[in-house]
Short mmCIF file of C-alpha atoms in Angstrom, two decimals:
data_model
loop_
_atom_site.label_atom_id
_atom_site.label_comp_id
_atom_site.label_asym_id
_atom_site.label_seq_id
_atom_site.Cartn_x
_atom_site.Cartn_y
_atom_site.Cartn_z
CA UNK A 289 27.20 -10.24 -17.46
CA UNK A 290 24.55 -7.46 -17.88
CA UNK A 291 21.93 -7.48 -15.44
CA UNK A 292 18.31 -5.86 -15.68
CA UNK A 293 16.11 -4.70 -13.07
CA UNK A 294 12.70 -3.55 -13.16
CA UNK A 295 12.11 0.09 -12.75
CA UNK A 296 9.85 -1.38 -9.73
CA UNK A 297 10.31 -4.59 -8.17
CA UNK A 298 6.95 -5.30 -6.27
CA UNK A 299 8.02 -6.31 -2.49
CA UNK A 300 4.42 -6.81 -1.31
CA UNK A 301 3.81 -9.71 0.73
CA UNK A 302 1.66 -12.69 -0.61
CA UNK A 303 -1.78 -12.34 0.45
CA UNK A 304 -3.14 -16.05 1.20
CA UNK A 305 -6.29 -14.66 2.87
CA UNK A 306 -7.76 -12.00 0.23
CA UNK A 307 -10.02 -14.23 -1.41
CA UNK A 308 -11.65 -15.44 2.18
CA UNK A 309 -11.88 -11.40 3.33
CA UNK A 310 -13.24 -10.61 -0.08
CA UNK A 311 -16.34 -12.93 0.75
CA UNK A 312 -16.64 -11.70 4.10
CA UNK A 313 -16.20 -8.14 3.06
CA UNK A 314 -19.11 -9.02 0.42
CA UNK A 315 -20.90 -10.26 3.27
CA UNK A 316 -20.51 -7.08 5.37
CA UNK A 317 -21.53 -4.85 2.20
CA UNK A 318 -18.19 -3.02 2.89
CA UNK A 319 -15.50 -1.94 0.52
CA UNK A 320 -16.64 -1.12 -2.39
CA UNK A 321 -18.48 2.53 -1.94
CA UNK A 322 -17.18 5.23 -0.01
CA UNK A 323 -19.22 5.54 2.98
CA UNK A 324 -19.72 8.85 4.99
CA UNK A 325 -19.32 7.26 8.39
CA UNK A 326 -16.06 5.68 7.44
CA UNK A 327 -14.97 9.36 5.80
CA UNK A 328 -15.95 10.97 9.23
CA UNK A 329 -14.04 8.36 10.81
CA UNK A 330 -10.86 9.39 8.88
CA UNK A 331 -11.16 12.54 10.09
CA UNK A 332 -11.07 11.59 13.38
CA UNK A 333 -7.73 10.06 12.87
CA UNK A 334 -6.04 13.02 11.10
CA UNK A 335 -7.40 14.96 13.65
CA UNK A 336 -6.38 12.77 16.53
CA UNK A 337 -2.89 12.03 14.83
CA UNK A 338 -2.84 15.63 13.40
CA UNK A 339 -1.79 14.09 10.09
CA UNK A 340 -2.91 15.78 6.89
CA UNK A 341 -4.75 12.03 5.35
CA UNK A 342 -6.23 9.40 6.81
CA UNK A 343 -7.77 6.33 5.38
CA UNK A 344 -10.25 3.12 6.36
CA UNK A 345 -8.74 0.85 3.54
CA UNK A 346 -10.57 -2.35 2.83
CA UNK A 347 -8.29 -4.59 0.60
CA UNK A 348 -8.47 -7.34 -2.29
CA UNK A 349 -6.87 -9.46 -4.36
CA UNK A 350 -5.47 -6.75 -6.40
CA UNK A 351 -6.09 -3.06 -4.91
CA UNK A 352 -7.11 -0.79 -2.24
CA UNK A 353 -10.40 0.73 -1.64
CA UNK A 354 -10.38 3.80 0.92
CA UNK A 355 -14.39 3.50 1.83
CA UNK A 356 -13.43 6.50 4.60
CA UNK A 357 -10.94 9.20 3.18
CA UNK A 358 -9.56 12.10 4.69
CA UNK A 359 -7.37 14.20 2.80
CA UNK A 360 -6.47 18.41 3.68
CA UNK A 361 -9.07 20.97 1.98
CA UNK A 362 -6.51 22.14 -0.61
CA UNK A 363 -6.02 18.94 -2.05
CA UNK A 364 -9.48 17.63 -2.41
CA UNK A 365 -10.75 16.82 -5.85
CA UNK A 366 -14.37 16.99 -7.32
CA UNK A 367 -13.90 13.37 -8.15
CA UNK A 368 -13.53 11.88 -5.01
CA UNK A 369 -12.26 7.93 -7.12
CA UNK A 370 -9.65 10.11 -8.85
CA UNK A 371 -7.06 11.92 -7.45
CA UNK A 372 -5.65 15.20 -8.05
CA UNK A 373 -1.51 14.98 -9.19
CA UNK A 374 0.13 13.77 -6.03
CA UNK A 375 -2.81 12.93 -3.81
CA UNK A 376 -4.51 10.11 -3.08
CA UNK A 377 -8.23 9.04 -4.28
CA UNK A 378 -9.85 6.21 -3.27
CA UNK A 379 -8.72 3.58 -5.33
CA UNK A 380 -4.71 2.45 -5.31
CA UNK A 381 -3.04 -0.70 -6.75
CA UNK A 382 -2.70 -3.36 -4.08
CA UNK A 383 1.64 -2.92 -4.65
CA UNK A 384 1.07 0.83 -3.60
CA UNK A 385 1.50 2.47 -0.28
CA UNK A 386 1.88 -0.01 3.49
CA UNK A 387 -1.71 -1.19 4.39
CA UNK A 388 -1.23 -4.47 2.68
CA UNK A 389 2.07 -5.34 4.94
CA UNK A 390 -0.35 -4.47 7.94
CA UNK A 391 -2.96 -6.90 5.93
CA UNK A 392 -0.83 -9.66 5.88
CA UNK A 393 1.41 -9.59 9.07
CA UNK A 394 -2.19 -8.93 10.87
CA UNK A 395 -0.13 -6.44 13.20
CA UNK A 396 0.86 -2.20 13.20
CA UNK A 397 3.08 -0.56 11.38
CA UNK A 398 5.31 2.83 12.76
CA UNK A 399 7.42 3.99 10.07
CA UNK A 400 8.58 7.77 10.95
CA UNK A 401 10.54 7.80 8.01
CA UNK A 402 10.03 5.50 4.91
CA UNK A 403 13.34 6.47 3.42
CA UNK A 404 15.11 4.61 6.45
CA UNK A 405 13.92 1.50 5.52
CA UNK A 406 14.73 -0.06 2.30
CA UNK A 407 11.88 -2.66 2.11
CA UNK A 408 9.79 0.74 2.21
CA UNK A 409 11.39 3.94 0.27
CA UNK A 410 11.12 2.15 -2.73
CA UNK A 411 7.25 2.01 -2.68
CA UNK A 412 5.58 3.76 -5.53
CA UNK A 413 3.57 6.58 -3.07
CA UNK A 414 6.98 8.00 -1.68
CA UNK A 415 7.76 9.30 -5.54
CA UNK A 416 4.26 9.52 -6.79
CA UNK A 417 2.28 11.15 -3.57
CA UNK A 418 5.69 11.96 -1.51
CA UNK A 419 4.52 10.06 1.56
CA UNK A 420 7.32 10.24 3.97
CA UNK A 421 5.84 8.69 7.10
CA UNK A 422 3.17 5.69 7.91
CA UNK A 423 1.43 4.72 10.98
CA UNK A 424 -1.33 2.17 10.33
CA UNK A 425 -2.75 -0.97 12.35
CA UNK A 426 -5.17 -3.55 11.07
CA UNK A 427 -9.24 -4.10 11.30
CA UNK A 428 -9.40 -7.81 12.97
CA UNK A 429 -13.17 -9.02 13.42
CA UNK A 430 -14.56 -11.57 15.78
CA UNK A 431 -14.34 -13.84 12.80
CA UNK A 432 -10.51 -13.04 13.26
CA UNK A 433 -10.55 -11.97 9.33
CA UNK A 434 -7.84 -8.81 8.60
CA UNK A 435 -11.15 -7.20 6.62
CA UNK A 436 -8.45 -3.86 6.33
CA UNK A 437 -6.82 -0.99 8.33
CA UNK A 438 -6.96 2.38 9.31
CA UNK A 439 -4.00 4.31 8.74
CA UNK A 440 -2.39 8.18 8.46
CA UNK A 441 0.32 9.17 6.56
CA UNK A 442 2.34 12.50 6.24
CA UNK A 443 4.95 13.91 3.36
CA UNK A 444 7.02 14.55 6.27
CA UNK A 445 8.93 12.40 8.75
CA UNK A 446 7.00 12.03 12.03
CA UNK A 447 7.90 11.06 15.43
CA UNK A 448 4.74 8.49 15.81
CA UNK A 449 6.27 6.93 18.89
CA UNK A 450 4.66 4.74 21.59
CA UNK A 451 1.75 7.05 21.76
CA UNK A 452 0.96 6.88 17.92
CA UNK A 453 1.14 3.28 17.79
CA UNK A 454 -1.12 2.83 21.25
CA UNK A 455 -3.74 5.43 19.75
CA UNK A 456 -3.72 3.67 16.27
CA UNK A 457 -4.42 0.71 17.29
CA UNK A 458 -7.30 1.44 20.28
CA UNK A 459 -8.75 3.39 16.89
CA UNK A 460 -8.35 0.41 14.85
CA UNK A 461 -10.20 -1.70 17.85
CA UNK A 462 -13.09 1.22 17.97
CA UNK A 463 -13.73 0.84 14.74
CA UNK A 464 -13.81 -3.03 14.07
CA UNK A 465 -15.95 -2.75 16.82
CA UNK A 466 -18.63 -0.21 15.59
CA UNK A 467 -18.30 -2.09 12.32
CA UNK A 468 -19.83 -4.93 14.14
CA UNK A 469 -22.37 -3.38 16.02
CA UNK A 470 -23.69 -1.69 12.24
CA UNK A 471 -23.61 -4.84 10.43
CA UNK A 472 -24.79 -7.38 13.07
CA UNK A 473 -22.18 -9.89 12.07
#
């Protein structure tokens, strides 16, 4: 018998809700721009975390838009939707990186190492952007829509622990809230 496998096998998790969150993300005028107070935002959370990028990722159907970006000094581009080899821009395929698990199972993510976990090493951004750790929690709204999350990530393996995953999501909560309070709805 000769078997063939896929260079990648996708092992992203159906996404029932994307086209209800792409209305209400319509609605909310959010994901499709970067916006400064999201990219001060990410800040924040490197800074907090003291990981090197941070993202407020607003997903669809079939990719990832990073309306708040935070990436080191060194490896910021002049095109801010493109990224420089091995970093990440604003725009990723919807099968790239961990945001859409946290989408989907509506819950955070700790992985201090990728490479321990099957499911995970084999994602696209640990060859392509050498991610090596993930900490990342959803955006739930008092519609109770995932609109996205807010996540770090680091090329090496991190220790997140309790504390990451208690700071990640009170984050996430601060800014769902103040997301809110800017729209109205």
């Amino acid at each position: 018998m000769n078997y063939e496998y896929p260079a990648y096998q996708s092992l992203t998790p159906a996404d029932r809700e994307a086209p209800h969150r792409m209305r209400r993300l319509r609605d909310l005028g959010l994901g499709e721009s970067p916006d400064p107070e999201f990219d001060e935002f990410a800040q924040k959370l490197a800074q907090i975390t003291g990981a090197p990028y941070a993202m407020v990722n607003f997903i669809s159907e079939d990719r990832q838009y990073f309306a708040g970006l935070y990436t080191p000094p060194a490896a910021r581009t002049s095109t801010p939707e493109v990224a420089a080899a091995g970093q990440p821009g604003r725009v990723m395929p919807r099968d790239h990186g961990y945001c859409p698990h946290v989408v989907v199972r509506r819950k955070a993510l700790v992985l201090d190492d990728v490479c321990d976990y099957p499911r995970f090493a084999g994602n696209p951004v640990v060859d392509e952007i050498g991610i090596r750790s993930y900490l990342g929690a959803p955006l739930i709204d008092h519609t109770d829509m995932a609109l996205g999350t807010i996540c770090v990530v680091d090329t090496e393996p991190r220790p997140w622990g309790r504390r990451g995953l208690e700071t990640i999501k009170s984050l996430a909560a601060e800014l769902t809230t103040r997301i809110s309070q800017r729209t109205g709805r």
